[in-house]
Amino acid sequence: MATFMSMRPIASRFRASTSALPAIARTYSAWSVKSYEFIQTTEPRPGVGQITLNRPKALNALSTPLIEELNHALQAFDQSPTISAILLTGSQKAFAAGADIKEMSTLTFAEAYTTSFIESWSSLTTSIKKPIIAAVSGHALGGGCELALMCDILYCTETANFGQPEIKLGTIPGAGGSQRLTRAIGKARAMELILTGKNFTGKEAFEWGVAARTFPTYEELIEGSLGTAETIAGYSKVAVKAAKEVVNKSQDLPLRDGVEYERRVFHSLFGSEDQKIGMKAFAEKKKAEWVHK
């Protein structure tokens, strides 16, 4: 979770941003949102909430104020009755080039430990129940790589630049990189990358199972990510939430316990209205009209 760029001090006060979202992300509804300093939010498709990291001069380097804004926006989308899926992205040049080194460089052990420094960076993995898609273009290094790995689905351009270069700064990944990257690509390859600080491309991320899909261009990446998010948003919110829950449990439980957990959730969905609606619509060859109950 590091960046090699020199960062300016950061103000923790929120203020409206003046930079524009990618042109391809059109606004679907006039959603009233909080004005942010380091991120932008919009609803580009029906049922889809988009969060764009917005520190262009710092290549979207992650800082505590940015993460606070990100967590606030994620919670707002998670609680919104009109949003069913969330897209998290950066710019064409950088998803997030790492963590803000100036914020960390003077920290002592006591300060980091007693304040649980960067613990809040992982909030999206435990508190957000709706699916999050990461659309990665350009640099996703250190904390940026870790943030992408926290998301439920990872899409990227073929030339995206991933890595955990913390070793070059005399430290190690601190926001889950050593754990999630190892689970994604295996111990041997993760050990090599973390011990050497070597980067890997979007093409390699797809080949190794880190990314679900790759795209030739940034525009195709955003369009493809929005398409997937819109598809997910078109299904029952009850079933989507349950599906995310059981897949995530596969990372925590032994196979036998995971299968048992899945079966219990599967059984529970027979108590939902949407299960009856979905199966009836299938039998009648009609489109299901979900009530999300």
mmCIF file of C-alpha atoms in Angstrom:
data_model
loop_
_atom_site.group_PDB
_atom_site.id
_atom_site.type_symbol
_atom_site.label_atom_id
_atom_site.label_comp_id
_atom_site.label_asym_id
_atom_site.label_seq_id
_atom_site.Cartn_x
_atom_site.Cartn_y
_atom_site.Cartn_z
ATOM 1 C CA MET A 1 0.000 0.000 0.000
ATOM 2 C CA ALA A 2 2.525 2.497 -1.179
ATOM 3 C CA THR A 3 3.052 5.058 -3.858
ATOM 4 C CA PHE A 4 6.220 6.549 -5.245
ATOM 5 C CA MET A 5 4.621 9.908 -5.951
ATOM 6 C CA SER A 6 5.179 12.984 -3.793
ATOM 7 C CA MET A 7 1.900 14.003 -2.207
ATOM 8 C CA ARG A 8 0.731 17.361 -0.909
ATOM 9 C CA PRO A 9 -0.813 17.641 2.576
ATOM 10 C CA ILE A 10 -4.505 16.817 2.569
ATOM 11 C CA ALA A 11 -7.415 18.771 4.006
ATOM 12 C CA SER A 12 -9.952 16.626 5.771
ATOM 13 C CA ARG A 13 -12.799 19.038 4.987
ATOM 14 C CA PHE A 14 -15.239 17.925 2.273
ATOM 15 C CA ARG A 15 -15.883 20.285 -0.616
ATOM 16 C CA ALA A 16 -17.418 19.961 -4.046
ATOM 17 C CA SER A 17 -15.223 18.565 -6.793
ATOM 18 C CA THR A 18 -14.920 20.313 -10.131
ATOM 19 C CA SER A 19 -13.499 17.502 -12.281
ATOM 20 C CA ALA A 20 -15.775 15.610 -14.595
ATOM 21 C CA LEU A 21 -16.676 11.946 -14.598
ATOM 22 C CA PRO A 22 -15.720 9.835 -17.619
ATOM 23 C CA ALA A 23 -17.951 10.878 -20.490
ATOM 24 C CA ILE A 24 -19.244 7.333 -20.879
ATOM 25 C CA ALA A 25 -20.778 7.371 -17.382
ATOM 26 C CA ARG A 26 -24.056 9.152 -18.091
ATOM 27 C CA THR A 27 -26.358 10.196 -15.278
ATOM 28 C CA TYR A 28 -29.478 8.056 -14.989
ATOM 29 C CA SER A 29 -31.338 9.871 -12.228
ATOM 30 C CA ALA A 30 -31.129 13.121 -10.332
ATOM 31 C CA TRP A 31 -29.883 11.543 -7.107
ATOM 32 C CA SER A 32 -29.205 14.046 -4.339
ATOM 33 C CA VAL A 33 -25.759 13.246 -2.944
ATOM 34 C CA LYS A 34 -23.244 14.738 -0.579
ATOM 35 C CA SER A 35 -20.516 16.829 -2.185
ATOM 36 C CA TYR A 36 -17.103 15.232 -1.764
ATOM 37 C CA GLU A 37 -13.552 16.446 -2.146
ATOM 38 C CA PHE A 38 -11.754 13.250 -3.139
ATOM 39 C CA ILE A 39 -14.455 11.145 -4.823
ATOM 40 C CA GLN A 40 -17.410 11.613 -7.154
ATOM 41 C CA THR A 41 -20.723 9.748 -7.068
ATOM 42 C CA THR A 42 -23.421 9.226 -9.683
ATOM 43 C CA GLU A 43 -26.112 6.786 -10.862
ATOM 44 C CA PRO A 44 -25.061 6.049 -14.467
ATOM 45 C CA ARG A 45 -27.486 3.153 -15.054
ATOM 46 C CA PRO A 46 -30.756 1.953 -13.492
ATOM 47 C CA GLY A 47 -29.965 0.464 -10.095
ATOM 48 C CA VAL A 48 -26.223 1.188 -10.378
ATOM 49 C CA GLY A 49 -24.258 3.532 -8.125
ATOM 50 C CA GLN A 50 -20.816 4.649 -9.307
ATOM 51 C CA ILE A 51 -17.982 5.961 -7.134
ATOM 52 C CA THR A 52 -14.993 7.503 -8.899
ATOM 53 C CA LEU A 53 -11.801 8.188 -6.945
ATOM 54 C CA ASN A 54 -10.864 11.791 -7.686
ATOM 55 C CA ARG A 55 -7.373 12.922 -6.643
ATOM 56 C CA PRO A 56 -5.953 13.307 -10.158
ATOM 57 C CA LYS A 57 -2.800 15.224 -9.185
ATOM 58 C CA ALA A 58 -1.914 12.457 -6.724
ATOM 59 C CA LEU A 59 -2.939 9.631 -9.081
ATOM 60 C CA ASN A 60 -5.794 8.862 -6.665
ATOM 61 C CA ALA A 61 -3.409 8.038 -3.803
ATOM 62 C CA LEU A 62 -5.381 6.762 -0.828
ATOM 63 C CA SER A 63 -5.530 8.833 2.329
ATOM 64 C CA THR A 64 -7.639 8.717 5.468
ATOM 65 C CA PRO A 65 -9.912 11.588 4.293
ATOM 66 C CA LEU A 66 -10.458 9.837 0.951
ATOM 67 C CA ILE A 67 -11.260 6.536 2.651
ATOM 68 C CA GLU A 68 -13.684 8.307 4.991
ATOM 69 C CA GLU A 69 -15.488 9.728 1.974
ATOM 70 C CA LEU A 70 -15.425 6.360 0.208
ATOM 71 C CA ASN A 71 -16.913 4.576 3.212
ATOM 72 C CA HIS A 72 -19.606 7.256 3.523
ATOM 73 C CA ALA A 73 -20.562 6.941 -0.154
ATOM 74 C CA LEU A 74 -20.543 3.130 -0.015
ATOM 75 C CA GLN A 75 -22.837 3.159 3.018
ATOM 76 C CA ALA A 76 -25.174 5.605 1.273
ATOM 77 C CA PHE A 77 -25.411 3.377 -1.804
ATOM 78 C CA ASP A 78 -25.757 0.263 0.345
ATOM 79 C CA GLN A 79 -28.731 1.807 2.171
ATOM 80 C CA SER A 80 -30.324 3.326 -0.937
ATOM 81 C CA PRO A 81 -33.560 1.597 -2.032
ATOM 82 C CA THR A 82 -32.815 2.421 -5.676
ATOM 83 C CA ILE A 83 -29.279 0.980 -5.850
ATOM 84 C CA SER A 84 -28.563 -2.739 -6.279
ATOM 85 C CA ALA A 85 -24.928 -2.798 -7.452
ATOM 86 C CA ILE A 86 -21.928 -0.496 -7.010
ATOM 87 C CA LEU A 87 -19.115 0.344 -9.424
ATOM 88 C CA LEU A 88 -15.812 1.612 -8.003
ATOM 89 C CA THR A 89 -13.292 3.110 -10.410
ATOM 90 C CA GLY A 90 -10.594 5.743 -10.817
ATOM 91 C CA SER A 91 -9.221 7.471 -13.890
ATOM 92 C CA GLN A 92 -7.789 6.081 -17.100
ATOM 93 C CA LYS A 93 -4.294 6.756 -15.731
ATOM 94 C CA ALA A 94 -4.756 5.438 -12.216
ATOM 95 C CA PHE A 95 -7.264 3.459 -10.207
ATOM 96 C CA ALA A 96 -5.189 4.298 -7.127
ATOM 97 C CA ALA A 97 -1.395 4.612 -7.206
ATOM 98 C CA GLY A 98 -1.017 3.590 -3.572
ATOM 99 C CA ALA A 99 -1.309 5.085 -0.112
ATOM 100 C CA ASP A 100 -0.355 8.642 0.766
ATOM 101 C CA ILE A 101 3.227 8.276 1.969
ATOM 102 C CA LYS A 102 3.318 11.681 3.673
ATOM 103 C CA GLU A 103 0.424 10.649 5.876
ATOM 104 C CA MET A 104 2.276 7.515 7.018
ATOM 105 C CA SER A 105 5.929 8.504 7.016
ATOM 106 C CA THR A 106 6.019 10.087 10.499
ATOM 107 C CA LEU A 107 3.709 7.626 12.263
ATOM 108 C CA THR A 108 5.073 5.828 15.316
ATOM 109 C CA PHE A 109 4.135 2.293 16.287
ATOM 110 C CA ALA A 110 2.116 3.583 19.235
ATOM 111 C CA GLU A 111 0.163 6.001 17.041
ATOM 112 C CA ALA A 112 -0.553 3.416 14.348
ATOM 113 C CA TYR A 113 -1.502 0.741 16.871
ATOM 114 C CA THR A 114 -3.651 2.791 19.237
ATOM 115 C CA THR A 115 -5.552 4.508 16.408
ATOM 116 C CA SER A 116 -5.996 1.254 14.437
ATOM 117 C CA PHE A 117 -4.484 2.999 11.413
ATOM 118 C CA ILE A 118 -6.012 1.888 8.066
ATOM 119 C CA GLU A 119 -8.409 -0.555 9.744
ATOM 120 C CA SER A 120 -11.291 1.469 8.308
ATOM 121 C CA TRP A 121 -9.880 0.838 4.801
ATOM 122 C CA SER A 122 -11.351 -2.668 4.933
ATOM 123 C CA SER A 123 -14.845 -1.626 6.005
ATOM 124 C CA LEU A 124 -16.284 -2.350 2.577
ATOM 125 C CA THR A 125 -15.451 -6.049 2.977
ATOM 126 C CA THR A 126 -17.626 -6.437 6.067
ATOM 127 C CA SER A 127 -20.279 -3.718 6.078
ATOM 128 C CA ILE A 128 -21.377 -3.448 2.430
ATOM 129 C CA LYS A 129 -23.909 -6.097 1.440
ATOM 130 C CA LYS A 130 -24.437 -5.096 -2.191
ATOM 131 C CA PRO A 131 -21.979 -6.290 -4.876
ATOM 132 C CA ILE A 132 -19.048 -3.990 -5.650
ATOM 133 C CA ILE A 133 -17.305 -4.106 -9.024
ATOM 134 C CA ALA A 134 -13.806 -2.630 -9.323
ATOM 135 C CA ALA A 135 -12.990 -1.203 -12.768
ATOM 136 C CA VAL A 136 -9.212 -0.825 -12.835
ATOM 137 C CA SER A 137 -7.254 1.141 -15.421
ATOM 138 C CA GLY A 138 -3.675 2.333 -15.075
ATOM 139 C CA HIS A 139 -1.926 2.016 -11.722
ATOM 140 C CA ALA A 140 -3.328 -0.082 -8.874
ATOM 141 C CA LEU A 141 -0.329 -0.272 -6.575
ATOM 142 C CA GLY A 142 -0.006 -0.983 -2.878
ATOM 143 C CA GLY A 143 -3.200 0.205 -1.226
ATOM 144 C CA GLY A 144 -4.762 0.610 -4.658
ATOM 145 C CA CYS A 145 -4.163 -3.057 -5.422
ATOM 146 C CA GLU A 146 -5.521 -3.985 -2.000
ATOM 147 C CA LEU A 147 -8.651 -1.869 -2.536
ATOM 148 C CA ALA A 148 -9.315 -3.565 -5.880
ATOM 149 C CA LEU A 149 -8.853 -6.992 -4.278
ATOM 150 C CA MET A 150 -11.462 -6.133 -1.637
ATOM 151 C CA CYS A 151 -14.173 -5.762 -4.282
ATOM 152 C CA ASP A 152 -16.474 -8.610 -5.270
ATOM 153 C CA ILE A 153 -15.665 -8.521 -8.989
ATOM 154 C CA LEU A 154 -12.502 -7.090 -10.533
ATOM 155 C CA TYR A 155 -12.384 -5.935 -14.158
ATOM 156 C CA CYS A 156 -9.357 -4.216 -15.662
ATOM 157 C CA THR A 157 -7.700 -3.084 -18.854
ATOM 158 C CA GLU A 158 -5.077 -5.383 -20.342
ATOM 159 C CA THR A 159 -2.389 -2.803 -19.571
ATOM 160 C CA ALA A 160 -3.440 -2.100 -15.969
ATOM 161 C CA ASN A 161 -0.479 -2.053 -13.584
ATOM 162 C CA PHE A 162 -0.919 -4.008 -10.327
ATOM 163 C CA GLY A 163 1.592 -4.533 -7.545
ATOM 164 C CA GLN A 164 2.469 -4.615 -3.844
ATOM 165 C CA PRO A 165 5.742 -2.607 -3.781
ATOM 166 C CA GLU A 166 5.788 -1.923 -0.025
ATOM 167 C CA ILE A 167 9.041 -3.865 0.402
ATOM 168 C CA LYS A 168 10.797 -1.052 -1.472
ATOM 169 C CA LEU A 169 9.740 1.344 1.293
ATOM 170 C CA GLY A 170 10.868 -0.851 4.153
ATOM 171 C CA THR A 171 7.428 -2.139 5.062
ATOM 172 C CA ILE A 172 4.797 -4.711 3.994
ATOM 173 C CA PRO A 173 1.190 -4.634 2.757
ATOM 174 C CA GLY A 174 -1.098 -3.519 5.572
ATOM 175 C CA ALA A 175 -4.618 -3.542 4.121
ATOM 176 C CA GLY A 176 -4.926 -7.229 3.288
ATOM 177 C CA GLY A 177 -2.593 -7.516 0.311
ATOM 178 C CA SER A 178 -0.561 -10.417 1.671
ATOM 179 C CA GLN A 179 -3.749 -12.347 2.439
ATOM 180 C CA ARG A 180 -6.084 -11.637 -0.490
ATOM 181 C CA LEU A 181 -3.388 -11.739 -3.171
ATOM 182 C CA THR A 182 -2.112 -15.071 -1.820
ATOM 183 C CA ARG A 183 -5.607 -16.557 -1.860
ATOM 184 C CA ALA A 184 -6.113 -15.308 -5.411
ATOM 185 C CA ILE A 185 -2.855 -16.474 -7.031
ATOM 186 C CA GLY A 186 -1.256 -18.920 -4.595
ATOM 187 C CA LYS A 187 1.570 -18.668 -2.075
ATOM 188 C CA ALA A 188 4.541 -19.083 -4.431
ATOM 189 C CA ARG A 189 3.576 -16.355 -6.878
ATOM 190 C CA ALA A 190 2.344 -13.988 -4.157
ATOM 191 C CA MET A 191 5.537 -14.483 -2.169
ATOM 192 C CA GLU A 192 7.633 -13.616 -5.200
ATOM 193 C CA LEU A 193 5.649 -10.458 -5.944
ATOM 194 C CA ILE A 194 5.572 -9.202 -2.355
ATOM 195 C CA LEU A 195 9.242 -9.978 -1.620
ATOM 196 C CA THR A 196 10.522 -8.422 -4.862
ATOM 197 C CA GLY A 197 7.997 -5.606 -5.247
ATOM 198 C CA LYS A 198 7.482 -6.568 -8.884
ATOM 199 C CA ASN A 199 4.356 -5.385 -10.685
ATOM 200 C CA PHE A 200 2.039 -7.433 -12.888
ATOM 201 C CA THR A 201 -0.188 -6.453 -15.792
ATOM 202 C CA GLY A 202 -3.930 -6.612 -16.263
ATOM 203 C CA LYS A 203 -3.394 -9.436 -18.731
ATOM 204 C CA GLU A 204 -1.511 -11.414 -16.063
ATOM 205 C CA ALA A 205 -4.184 -10.531 -13.484
ATOM 206 C CA PHE A 206 -6.765 -12.206 -15.715
ATOM 207 C CA GLU A 207 -4.559 -15.229 -16.446
ATOM 208 C CA TRP A 208 -3.846 -15.714 -12.727
ATOM 209 C CA GLY A 209 -7.467 -15.381 -11.608
ATOM 210 C CA VAL A 210 -7.209 -11.951 -9.974
ATOM 211 C CA ALA A 211 -9.432 -10.296 -12.610
ATOM 212 C CA ALA A 212 -12.667 -11.761 -13.947
ATOM 213 C CA ARG A 213 -12.337 -9.983 -17.304
ATOM 214 C CA THR A 214 -9.967 -7.686 -19.177
ATOM 215 C CA PHE A 215 -10.701 -5.047 -21.807
ATOM 216 C CA PRO A 216 -8.527 -3.507 -24.535
ATOM 217 C CA THR A 217 -9.457 0.107 -23.720
ATOM 218 C CA TYR A 218 -10.592 2.248 -20.812
ATOM 219 C CA GLU A 219 -13.886 3.054 -22.541
ATOM 220 C CA GLU A 220 -14.643 -0.638 -23.045
ATOM 221 C CA LEU A 221 -13.724 -1.305 -19.410
ATOM 222 C CA ILE A 222 -16.226 1.243 -18.089
ATOM 223 C CA GLU A 223 -18.939 0.145 -20.509
ATOM 224 C CA GLY A 224 -18.405 -3.534 -19.669
ATOM 225 C CA SER A 225 -18.361 -2.858 -15.926
ATOM 226 C CA LEU A 226 -21.545 -0.815 -16.083
ATOM 227 C CA GLY A 227 -23.153 -3.548 -18.168
ATOM 228 C CA THR A 228 -22.380 -6.190 -15.554
ATOM 229 C CA ALA A 229 -23.551 -3.923 -12.734
ATOM 230 C CA GLU A 230 -26.807 -3.230 -14.582
ATOM 231 C CA THR A 231 -27.339 -6.957 -15.171
ATOM 232 C CA ILE A 232 -26.896 -7.670 -11.444
ATOM 233 C CA ALA A 233 -29.205 -4.770 -10.585
ATOM 234 C CA GLY A 234 -31.912 -6.404 -12.692
ATOM 235 C CA TYR A 235 -32.188 -9.419 -10.396
ATOM 236 C CA SER A 236 -33.860 -9.893 -7.012
ATOM 237 C CA LYS A 237 -32.029 -7.909 -4.323
ATOM 238 C CA VAL A 238 -32.735 -10.728 -1.882
ATOM 239 C CA ALA A 239 -31.115 -13.361 -4.105
ATOM 240 C CA VAL A 240 -28.171 -11.106 -5.045
ATOM 241 C CA LYS A 241 -27.387 -10.380 -1.403
ATOM 242 C CA ALA A 242 -27.602 -14.082 -0.561
ATOM 243 C CA ALA A 243 -25.360 -15.032 -3.494
ATOM 244 C CA LYS A 244 -22.658 -12.562 -2.412
ATOM 245 C CA GLU A 245 -22.895 -13.841 1.152
ATOM 246 C CA VAL A 246 -22.407 -17.519 0.315
ATOM 247 C CA VAL A 247 -19.552 -16.930 -2.134
ATOM 248 C CA ASN A 248 -17.718 -14.827 0.464
ATOM 249 C CA LYS A 249 -18.231 -17.565 3.041
ATOM 250 C CA SER A 250 -16.241 -19.912 0.793
ATOM 251 C CA GLN A 251 -13.174 -17.855 1.735
ATOM 252 C CA ASP A 252 -13.735 -18.382 5.460
ATOM 253 C CA LEU A 253 -15.081 -21.919 5.854
ATOM 254 C CA PRO A 254 -13.816 -25.440 5.109
ATOM 255 C CA LEU A 255 -15.596 -27.005 2.114
ATOM 256 C CA ARG A 256 -17.963 -29.190 4.125
ATOM 257 C CA ASP A 257 -19.029 -26.305 6.373
ATOM 258 C CA GLY A 258 -19.328 -23.983 3.380
ATOM 259 C CA VAL A 259 -21.626 -26.356 1.513
ATOM 260 C CA GLU A 260 -23.774 -26.722 4.627
ATOM 261 C CA TYR A 261 -23.928 -22.931 5.007
ATOM 262 C CA GLU A 262 -24.885 -22.534 1.337
ATOM 263 C CA ARG A 263 -27.669 -25.105 1.707
ATOM 264 C CA ARG A 264 -29.164 -23.282 4.689
ATOM 265 C CA VAL A 265 -29.218 -19.971 2.796
ATOM 266 C CA PHE A 266 -30.656 -21.767 -0.249
ATOM 267 C CA HIS A 267 -33.438 -23.202 1.905
ATOM 268 C CA SER A 268 -34.147 -19.792 3.422
ATOM 269 C CA LEU A 269 -34.828 -18.257 0.008
ATOM 270 C CA PHE A 270 -37.909 -20.459 -0.323
ATOM 271 C CA GLY A 271 -39.417 -18.073 2.212
ATOM 272 C CA SER A 272 -38.985 -15.102 -0.142
ATOM 273 C CA GLU A 273 -41.620 -13.745 -2.500
ATOM 274 C CA ASP A 274 -39.030 -13.331 -5.242
ATOM 275 C CA GLN A 275 -38.310 -17.072 -5.309
ATOM 276 C CA LYS A 276 -41.973 -17.752 -6.024
ATOM 277 C CA ILE A 277 -42.102 -14.949 -8.605
ATOM 278 C CA GLY A 278 -38.926 -16.128 -10.350
ATOM 279 C CA MET A 279 -39.907 -19.784 -10.644
ATOM 280 C CA LYS A 280 -43.467 -18.950 -11.707
ATOM 281 C CA ALA A 281 -42.174 -16.569 -14.393
ATOM 282 C CA PHE A 282 -39.742 -19.218 -15.644
ATOM 283 C CA ALA A 283 -42.497 -21.824 -15.912
ATOM 284 C CA GLU A 284 -44.723 -19.365 -17.777
ATOM 285 C CA LYS A 285 -41.854 -18.136 -19.975
ATOM 286 C CA LYS A 286 -42.341 -14.569 -18.765
ATOM 287 C CA LYS A 287 -39.957 -11.953 -17.403
ATOM 288 C CA ALA A 288 -39.866 -11.927 -13.608
ATOM 289 C CA GLU A 289 -41.075 -8.734 -11.973
ATOM 290 C CA TRP A 290 -39.160 -8.705 -8.696
ATOM 291 C CA VAL A 291 -40.606 -7.181 -5.525
ATOM 292 C CA HIS A 292 -37.330 -7.602 -3.584
ATOM 293 C CA LYS A 293 -39.010 -9.381 -0.697
#
